[in-house]
Short mmCIF file of C-alpha atoms in Angstrom, two decimals:
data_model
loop_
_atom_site.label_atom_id
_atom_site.label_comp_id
_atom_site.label_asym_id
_atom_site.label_seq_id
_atom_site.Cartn_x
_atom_site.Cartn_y
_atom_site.Cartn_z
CA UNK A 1 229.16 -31.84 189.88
CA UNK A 2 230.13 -27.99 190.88
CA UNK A 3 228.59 -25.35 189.01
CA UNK A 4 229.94 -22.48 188.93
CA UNK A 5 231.52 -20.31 185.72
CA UNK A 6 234.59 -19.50 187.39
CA UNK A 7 235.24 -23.29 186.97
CA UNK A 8 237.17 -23.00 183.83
CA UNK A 9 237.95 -26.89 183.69
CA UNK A 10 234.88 -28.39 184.56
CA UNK A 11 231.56 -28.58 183.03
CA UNK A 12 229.50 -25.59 184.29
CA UNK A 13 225.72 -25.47 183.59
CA UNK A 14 225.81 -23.70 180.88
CA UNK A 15 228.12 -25.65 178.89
CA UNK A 16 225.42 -28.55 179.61
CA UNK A 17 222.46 -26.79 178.52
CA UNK A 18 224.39 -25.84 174.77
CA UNK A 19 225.24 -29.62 175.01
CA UNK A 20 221.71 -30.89 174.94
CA UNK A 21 220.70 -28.29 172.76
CA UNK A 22 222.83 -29.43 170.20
CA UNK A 23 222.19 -33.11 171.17
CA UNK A 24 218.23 -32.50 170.51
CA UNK A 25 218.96 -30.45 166.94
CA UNK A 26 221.13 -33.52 166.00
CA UNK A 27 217.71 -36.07 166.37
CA UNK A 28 215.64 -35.22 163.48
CA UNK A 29 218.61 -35.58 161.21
CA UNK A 30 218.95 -39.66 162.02
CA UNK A 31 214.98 -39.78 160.56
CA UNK A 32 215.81 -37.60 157.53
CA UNK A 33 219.57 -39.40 156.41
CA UNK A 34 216.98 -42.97 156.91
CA UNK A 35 214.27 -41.76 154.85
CA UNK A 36 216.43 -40.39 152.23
CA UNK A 37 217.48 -43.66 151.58
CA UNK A 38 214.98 -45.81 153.07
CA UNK A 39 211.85 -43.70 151.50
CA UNK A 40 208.85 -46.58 152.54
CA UNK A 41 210.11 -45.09 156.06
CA UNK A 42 207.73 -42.31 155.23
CA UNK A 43 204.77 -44.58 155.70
CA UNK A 44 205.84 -46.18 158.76
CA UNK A 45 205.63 -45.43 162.44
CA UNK A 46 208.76 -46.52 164.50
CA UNK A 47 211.50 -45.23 166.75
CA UNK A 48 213.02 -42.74 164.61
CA UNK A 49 209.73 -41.14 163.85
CA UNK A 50 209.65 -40.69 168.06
CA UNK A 51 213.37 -39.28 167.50
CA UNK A 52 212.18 -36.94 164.85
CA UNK A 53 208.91 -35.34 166.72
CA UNK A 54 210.83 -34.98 169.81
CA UNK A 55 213.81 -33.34 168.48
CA UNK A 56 211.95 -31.24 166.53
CA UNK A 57 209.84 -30.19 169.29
CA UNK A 58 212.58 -29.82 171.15
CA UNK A 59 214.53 -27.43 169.16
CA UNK A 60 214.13 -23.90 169.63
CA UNK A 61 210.92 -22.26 168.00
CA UNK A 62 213.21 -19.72 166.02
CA UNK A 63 215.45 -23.02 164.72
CA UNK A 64 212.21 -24.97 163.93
CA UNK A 65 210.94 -22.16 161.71
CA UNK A 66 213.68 -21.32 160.13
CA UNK A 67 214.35 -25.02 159.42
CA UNK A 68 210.87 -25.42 157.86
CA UNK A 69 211.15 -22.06 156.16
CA UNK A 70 214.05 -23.52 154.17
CA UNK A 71 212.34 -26.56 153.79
CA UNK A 72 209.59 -24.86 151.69
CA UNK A 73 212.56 -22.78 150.33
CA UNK A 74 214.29 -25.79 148.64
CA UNK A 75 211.59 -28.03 148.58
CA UNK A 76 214.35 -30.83 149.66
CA UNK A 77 214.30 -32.15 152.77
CA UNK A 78 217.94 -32.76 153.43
CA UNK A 79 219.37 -29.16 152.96
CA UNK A 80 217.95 -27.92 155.70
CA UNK A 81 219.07 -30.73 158.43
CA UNK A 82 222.75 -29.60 156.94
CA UNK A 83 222.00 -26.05 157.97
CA UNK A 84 220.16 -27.21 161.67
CA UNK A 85 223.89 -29.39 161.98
CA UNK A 86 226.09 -25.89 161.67
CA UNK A 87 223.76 -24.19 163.53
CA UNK A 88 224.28 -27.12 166.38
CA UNK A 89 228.30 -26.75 165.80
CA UNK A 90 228.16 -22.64 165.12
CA UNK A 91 226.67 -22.69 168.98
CA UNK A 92 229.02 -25.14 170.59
CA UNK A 93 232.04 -23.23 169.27
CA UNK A 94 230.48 -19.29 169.98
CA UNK A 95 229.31 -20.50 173.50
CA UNK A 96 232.94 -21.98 174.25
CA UNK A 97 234.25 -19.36 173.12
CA UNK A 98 232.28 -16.63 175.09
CA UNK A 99 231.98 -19.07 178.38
CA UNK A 100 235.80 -19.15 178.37
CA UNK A 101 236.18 -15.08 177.70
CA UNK A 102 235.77 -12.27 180.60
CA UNK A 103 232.90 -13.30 183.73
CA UNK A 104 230.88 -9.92 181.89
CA UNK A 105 230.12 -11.79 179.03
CA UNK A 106 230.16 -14.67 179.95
CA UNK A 107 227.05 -13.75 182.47
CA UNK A 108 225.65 -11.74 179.24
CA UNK A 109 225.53 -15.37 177.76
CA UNK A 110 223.42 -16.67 180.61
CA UNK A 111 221.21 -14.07 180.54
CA UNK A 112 220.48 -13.98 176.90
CA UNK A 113 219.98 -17.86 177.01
CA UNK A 114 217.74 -17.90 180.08
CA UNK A 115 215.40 -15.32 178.41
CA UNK A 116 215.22 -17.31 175.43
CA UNK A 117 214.05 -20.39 177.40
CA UNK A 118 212.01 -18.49 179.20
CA UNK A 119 210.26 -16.86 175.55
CA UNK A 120 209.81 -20.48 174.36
CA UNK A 121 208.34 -21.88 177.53
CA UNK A 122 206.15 -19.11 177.38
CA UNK A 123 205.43 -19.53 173.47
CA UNK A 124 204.32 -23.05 174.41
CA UNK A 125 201.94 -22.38 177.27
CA UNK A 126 200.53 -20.10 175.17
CA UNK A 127 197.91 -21.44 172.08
CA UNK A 128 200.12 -19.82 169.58
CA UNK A 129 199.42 -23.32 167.98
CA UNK A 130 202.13 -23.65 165.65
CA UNK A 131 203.69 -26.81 167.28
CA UNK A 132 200.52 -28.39 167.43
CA UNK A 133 200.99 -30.71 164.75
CA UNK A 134 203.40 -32.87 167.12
CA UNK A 135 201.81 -35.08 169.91
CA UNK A 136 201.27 -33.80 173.57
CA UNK A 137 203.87 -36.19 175.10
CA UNK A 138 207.02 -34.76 172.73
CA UNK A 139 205.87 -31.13 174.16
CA UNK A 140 205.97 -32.11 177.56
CA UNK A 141 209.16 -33.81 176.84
CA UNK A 142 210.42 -30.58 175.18
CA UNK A 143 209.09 -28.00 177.68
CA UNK A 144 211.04 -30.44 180.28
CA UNK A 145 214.24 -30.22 178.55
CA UNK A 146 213.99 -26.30 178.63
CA UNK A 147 213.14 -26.59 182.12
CA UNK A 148 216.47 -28.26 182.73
CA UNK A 149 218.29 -26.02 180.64
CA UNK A 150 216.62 -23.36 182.42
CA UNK A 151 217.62 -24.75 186.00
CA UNK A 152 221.22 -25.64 185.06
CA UNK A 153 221.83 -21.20 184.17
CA UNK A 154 219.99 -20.18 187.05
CA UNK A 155 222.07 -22.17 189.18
CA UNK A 156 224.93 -21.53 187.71
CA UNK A 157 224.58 -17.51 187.91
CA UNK A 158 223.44 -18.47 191.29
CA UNK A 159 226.59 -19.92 192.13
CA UNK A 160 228.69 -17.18 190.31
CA UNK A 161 226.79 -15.17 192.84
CA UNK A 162 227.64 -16.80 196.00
CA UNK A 163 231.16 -17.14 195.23
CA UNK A 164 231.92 -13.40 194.39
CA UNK A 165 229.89 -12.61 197.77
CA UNK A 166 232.45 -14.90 199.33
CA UNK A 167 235.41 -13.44 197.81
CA UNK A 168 234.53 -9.43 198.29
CA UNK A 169 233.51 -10.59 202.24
CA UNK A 170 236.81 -12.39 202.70
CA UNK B 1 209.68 -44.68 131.39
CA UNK B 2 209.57 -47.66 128.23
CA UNK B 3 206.63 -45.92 126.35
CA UNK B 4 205.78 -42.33 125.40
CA UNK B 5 202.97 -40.54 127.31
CA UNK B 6 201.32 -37.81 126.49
CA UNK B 7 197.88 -36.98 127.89
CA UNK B 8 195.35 -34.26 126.30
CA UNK B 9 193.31 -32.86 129.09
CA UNK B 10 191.39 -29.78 127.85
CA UNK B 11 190.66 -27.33 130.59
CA UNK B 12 186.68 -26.78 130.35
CA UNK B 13 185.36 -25.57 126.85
CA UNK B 14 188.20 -23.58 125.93
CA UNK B 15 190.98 -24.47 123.72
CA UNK B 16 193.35 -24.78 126.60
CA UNK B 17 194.23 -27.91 127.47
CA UNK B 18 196.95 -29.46 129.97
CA UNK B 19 199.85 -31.66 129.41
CA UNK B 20 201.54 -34.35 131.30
CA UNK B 21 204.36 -35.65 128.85
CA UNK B 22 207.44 -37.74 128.73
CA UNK B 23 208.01 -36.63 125.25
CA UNK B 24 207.46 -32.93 125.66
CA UNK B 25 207.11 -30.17 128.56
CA UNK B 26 204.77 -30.56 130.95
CA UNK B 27 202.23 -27.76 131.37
CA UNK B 28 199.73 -25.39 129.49
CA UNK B 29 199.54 -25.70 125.69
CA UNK B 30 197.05 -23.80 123.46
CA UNK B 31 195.35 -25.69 120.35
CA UNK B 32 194.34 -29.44 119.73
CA UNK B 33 195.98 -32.72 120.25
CA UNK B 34 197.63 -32.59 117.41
CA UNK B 35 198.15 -29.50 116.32
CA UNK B 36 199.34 -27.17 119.87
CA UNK B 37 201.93 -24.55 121.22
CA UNK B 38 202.87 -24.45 124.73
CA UNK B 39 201.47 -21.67 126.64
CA UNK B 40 203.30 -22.02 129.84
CA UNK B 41 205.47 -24.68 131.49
CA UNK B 42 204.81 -26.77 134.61
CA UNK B 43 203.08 -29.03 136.79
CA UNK B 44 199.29 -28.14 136.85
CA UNK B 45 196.88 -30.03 138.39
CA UNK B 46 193.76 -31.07 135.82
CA UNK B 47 192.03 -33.74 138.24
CA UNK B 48 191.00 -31.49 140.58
CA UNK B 49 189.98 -28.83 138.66
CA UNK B 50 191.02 -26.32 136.27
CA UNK B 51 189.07 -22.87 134.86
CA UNK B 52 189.04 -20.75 132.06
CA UNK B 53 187.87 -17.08 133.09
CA UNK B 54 188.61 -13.44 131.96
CA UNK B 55 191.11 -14.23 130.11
CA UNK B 56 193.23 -16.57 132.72
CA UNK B 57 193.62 -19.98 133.51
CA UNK B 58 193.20 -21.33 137.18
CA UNK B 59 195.03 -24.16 138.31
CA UNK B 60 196.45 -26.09 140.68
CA UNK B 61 200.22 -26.14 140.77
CA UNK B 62 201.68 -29.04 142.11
CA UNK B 63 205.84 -29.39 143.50
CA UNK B 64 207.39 -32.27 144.42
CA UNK B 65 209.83 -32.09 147.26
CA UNK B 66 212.59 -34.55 147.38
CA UNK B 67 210.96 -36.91 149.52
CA UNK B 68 207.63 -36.93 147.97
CA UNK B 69 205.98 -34.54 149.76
CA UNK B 70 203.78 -32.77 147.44
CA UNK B 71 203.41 -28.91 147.69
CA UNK B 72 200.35 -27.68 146.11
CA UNK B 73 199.33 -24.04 145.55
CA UNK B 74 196.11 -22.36 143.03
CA UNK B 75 197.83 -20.12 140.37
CA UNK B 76 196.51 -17.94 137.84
CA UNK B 77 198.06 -17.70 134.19
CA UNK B 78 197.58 -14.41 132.23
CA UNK B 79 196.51 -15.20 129.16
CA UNK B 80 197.59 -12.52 127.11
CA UNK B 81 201.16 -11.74 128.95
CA UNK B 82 201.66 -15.72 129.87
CA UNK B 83 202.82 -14.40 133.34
CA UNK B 84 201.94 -16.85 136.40
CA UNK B 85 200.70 -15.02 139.88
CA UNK B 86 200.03 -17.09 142.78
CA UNK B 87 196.18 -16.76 143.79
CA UNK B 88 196.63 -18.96 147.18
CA UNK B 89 199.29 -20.53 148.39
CA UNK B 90 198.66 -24.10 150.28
CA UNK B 91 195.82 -24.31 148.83
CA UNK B 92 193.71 -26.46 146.20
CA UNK B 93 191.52 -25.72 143.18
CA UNK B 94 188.61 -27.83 143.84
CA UNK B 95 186.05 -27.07 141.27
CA UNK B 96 183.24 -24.17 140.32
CA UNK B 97 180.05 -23.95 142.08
CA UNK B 98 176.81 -24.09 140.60
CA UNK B 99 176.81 -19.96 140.34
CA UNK B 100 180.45 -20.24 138.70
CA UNK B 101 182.71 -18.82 141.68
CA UNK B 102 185.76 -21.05 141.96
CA UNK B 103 185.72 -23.33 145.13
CA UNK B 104 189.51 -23.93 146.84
CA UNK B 105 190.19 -25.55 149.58
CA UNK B 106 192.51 -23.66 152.10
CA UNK B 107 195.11 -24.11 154.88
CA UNK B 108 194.87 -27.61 153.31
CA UNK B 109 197.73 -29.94 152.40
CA UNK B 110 197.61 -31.89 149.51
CA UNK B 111 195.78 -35.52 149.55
CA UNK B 112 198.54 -37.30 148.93
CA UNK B 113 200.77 -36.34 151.78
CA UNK B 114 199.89 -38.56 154.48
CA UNK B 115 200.37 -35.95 157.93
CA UNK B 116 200.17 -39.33 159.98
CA UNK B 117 203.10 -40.96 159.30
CA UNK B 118 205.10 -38.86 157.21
CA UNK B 119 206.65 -36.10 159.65
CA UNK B 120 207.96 -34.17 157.05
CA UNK B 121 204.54 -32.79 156.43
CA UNK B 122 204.04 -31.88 160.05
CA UNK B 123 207.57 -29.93 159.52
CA UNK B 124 206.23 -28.19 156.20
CA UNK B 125 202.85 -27.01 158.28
CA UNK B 126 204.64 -25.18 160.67
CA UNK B 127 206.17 -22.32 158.76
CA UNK B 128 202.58 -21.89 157.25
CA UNK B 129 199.41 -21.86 157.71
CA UNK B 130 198.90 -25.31 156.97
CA UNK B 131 197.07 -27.47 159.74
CA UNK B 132 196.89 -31.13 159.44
CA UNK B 133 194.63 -31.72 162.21
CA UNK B 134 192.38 -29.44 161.29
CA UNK B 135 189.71 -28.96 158.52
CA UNK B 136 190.80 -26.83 155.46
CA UNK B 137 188.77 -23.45 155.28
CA UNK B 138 186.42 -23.50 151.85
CA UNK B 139 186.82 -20.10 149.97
CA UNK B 140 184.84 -19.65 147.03
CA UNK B 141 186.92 -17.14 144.51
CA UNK B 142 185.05 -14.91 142.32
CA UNK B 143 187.01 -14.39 139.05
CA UNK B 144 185.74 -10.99 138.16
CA UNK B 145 186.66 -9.26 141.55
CA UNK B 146 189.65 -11.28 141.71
CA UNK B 147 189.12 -11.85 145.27
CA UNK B 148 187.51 -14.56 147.82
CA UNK B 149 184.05 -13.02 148.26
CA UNK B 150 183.13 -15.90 150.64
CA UNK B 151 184.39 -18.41 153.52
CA UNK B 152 183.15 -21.40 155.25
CA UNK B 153 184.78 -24.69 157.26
CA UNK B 154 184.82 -27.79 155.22
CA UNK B 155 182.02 -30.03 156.96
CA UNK B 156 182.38 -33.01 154.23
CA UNK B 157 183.87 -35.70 155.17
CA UNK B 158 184.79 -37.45 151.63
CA UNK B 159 184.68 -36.06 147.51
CA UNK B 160 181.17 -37.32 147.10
CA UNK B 161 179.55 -34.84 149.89
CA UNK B 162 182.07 -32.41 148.50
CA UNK B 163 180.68 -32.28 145.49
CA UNK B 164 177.21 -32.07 146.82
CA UNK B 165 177.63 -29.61 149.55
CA UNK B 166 179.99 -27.05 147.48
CA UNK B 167 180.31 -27.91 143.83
CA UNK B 168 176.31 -28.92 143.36
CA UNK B 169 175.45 -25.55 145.11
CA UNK B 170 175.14 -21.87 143.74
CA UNK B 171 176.96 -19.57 146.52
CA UNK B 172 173.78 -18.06 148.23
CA UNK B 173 172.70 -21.93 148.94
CA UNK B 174 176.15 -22.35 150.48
CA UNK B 175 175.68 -18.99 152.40
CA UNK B 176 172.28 -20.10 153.99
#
C-alpha cells in the first residue's frame, strides 16, 4: 500500500483512518438493535456487550458525549445510535469530499484530524475519568486504534512531503 | 393489566399522599382515599422516601427509558403554585435524619439499574456525574435554607447500616 494524497485512486491514510472511525461508531449499534428486541440481553454478558464497550470507547470523546447527552435527552436508547450512524455517514461523505478537493485542504483535513487524535489520546492519559466506567482492556484497545489512525496521517503528510520535495528538486 | 390498582401511600403526616394507578394519573393527589384531587402528575418515588416541609413536597422522581433503565432525580413540588423544580439531579431521596434534614444519595444511579451488565447505564454515567464504580456522595438537605448544608461518602454497605449510620442519626452525630 502507497500513501500518499496525491494518489487520487488509491486508498491514502487518511481515507483509512475515517474508515475505521466509522467502522468503530457502527459497533455499539449491533448491541442496541439486539437489546431492543432481545431486552433479557441487558442482564447478560456476551460478545456484543465486548462490541458495545469497545466501540464506545473507541469513538471519539466529543461523539460519546454527545451520544449520551441525547440519550438522557430522549430517554430512549435507540435515537441516539440513529444520530451516531449519520454522524458515521456525514464523515465518510465530507472527508471524500474534501480528500478529493485542492492538496490545501485536503492537508487542512489532516491536520485538523491529527490534532483531534492527539486531544483524545491526551484526554485519556489524563484522569479526566469520564470513560472510566468501561474496562481497562477496551481503553487500551481504543487508545491503539487512535494510535493507528494517528500513524496512518502522519505518514501520509509525510509522504505528501517527500513527493513535493521531489517534484520542486526535479 | 386484568385488575384495577390503585395504591394510597400518604407522604408522612400530611394529607398528601402518592398515587400509582391504572385507573387514574399517577402522581401527587391531595385528600383521602376516597375522597382526593390530584395535585401534580407523575412518577414519584414513595418507597424511598418522601417529605412534607415548608410548604413543598420532596420526592423522588423516577423515568423510565426505553430499555428499562431507570432515571431517578429528587424534586421539589410547590405547594401553593403546584410548580415542580428539580432539587438534584441523579440523585435519590433517601429518608430524614434524626434532626429532620433530608438525606439523598448523590452521583448515584438508581438500584435497579444493574451498571454490570447493562451498558446502557455505563453510557448514561458519562454525560453526568454519575459513577457506577464509585460510592454515591451522602448530602443531607436542609429544607429551610433550601440548600445541602452537609456532605459525606456513603460508607454502608447495604439499607440496614443505611438506616443506622444516616437515617438513625441527628446531623452533628453524622458530622463527628
Amino acid at each position: 500500500m502507497k500513501f500518499g494524497i496525491d494518489l487520487r485512486n488509491k486508498r491514502t491514510g487518511a481515507d483509512i483512518a475515517v474508515i475505521i472511525f466509522q467502522l468503530v461508531s457502527v459497533l455499539p449499534t449491533f448491541y442496541v438493535f439486539v437489546a431492543s428486541g432481545y431486552i433479557a440481553i441487558l442482564n447478560k454478558r456476551n460478545a456484543l456487550t465486548a462490541l458495545f464497550d469497545f466501540g464506545i470507547c473507541a469513538l471519539p470523546r466529543w461523539e460519546t458525549l454527545l451520544l449520551s447527552f441525547l440519550y438522557r435527552l430522549f430517554s430512549s436508547e435507540m435515537a441516539p445510535y440513529f444520530v451516531m450512524l449519520l454522524i458515521a455517514l456525514a464523515l465518510g461523505v465530507a472527508s471524500k469530499r474534501v480528500l478529493m478537493g485542492s492538496v490545501k485542504k485536503s492537508m487542512a483535513f489532516h491536520i485538523v484530524f491529527s490534532v483531534f487524535i492527539v486531544a483524545d489520546l491526551i484526554i485519556r492519559i489524563l484522569p479526566f475519568g469520564f470513560n472510566s466506567q468501561f474496562t481497562l482492556a477496551f481503553n487500551l484497545g481504543a487508545a491503539a486504534v487512535r494510535a493507528v489512525c494517528l500513524a496512518l496521517l502522519i505518514a501520509d503528510m509525510v509522504a505528501y512531503k517527500r513527493s513535493a520535495n521531489t517534484d520542486s528538486a526535479s | 393489566m386484568l385488575f384495577g390498582v390503585n395504591t394510597y401511600n400518604p407522604i408522612e403526616d400530611s394529607e398528601y399522599f402518592i398515587k400509582y394507578s391504572n385507573i387514574e394519573p399517577n402522581g401527587v393527589y391531595k385528600g383521602t382515599e376516597t375522597v382526593n384531587e390530584l395535585v401534580l402528575e407523575g412518577d414519584y418515588g414513595y418507597g424511598d422516601g418522601a417529605a412534607v416541609d415548608n410548604g413543598a413536597i420532596y420526592a423522588n422522581e423516577y423515568e423510565l427509558t426505553s430499555m428499562g433503565v431507570k432515571l431517578c432525580k429528587v424534586v421539589k413540588i410547590d405547594l401553593e403554585t403546584r410548580e415542580k423544580t428539580t432539587v438534584i439531579n441523579d440523585a435519590e431521596l433517601r429518608g430524614r435524619c434524626a434532626s429532620g434534614e433530608l438525606v439523598i444519595s448523590e452521583g448515584a444511579a438508581a438500584k435497579s439499574n444493574n451498571a454490570d451488565t447493562n451498558l446502557l447505564c455505563k453510557l448514561y454515567a458519562i454525560s453526568g456525574k454519575v459513577n457506577f464504580d464509585k460510592k454515591p456522595v451522602i448530602s443531607f438537605y436542609d429544607t429551610e435554607k433550601s440548600q445541602v448544608v452537609f456532605t459525606t461518602e456513603d460508607k454502608t454497605v447495604n439499607e440496614k447500616l443505611f438506616k443506622r449510620v444516616y437515617l438513625d442519626r441527628t446531623l452533628s452525630e453524622v458530622q463527628k
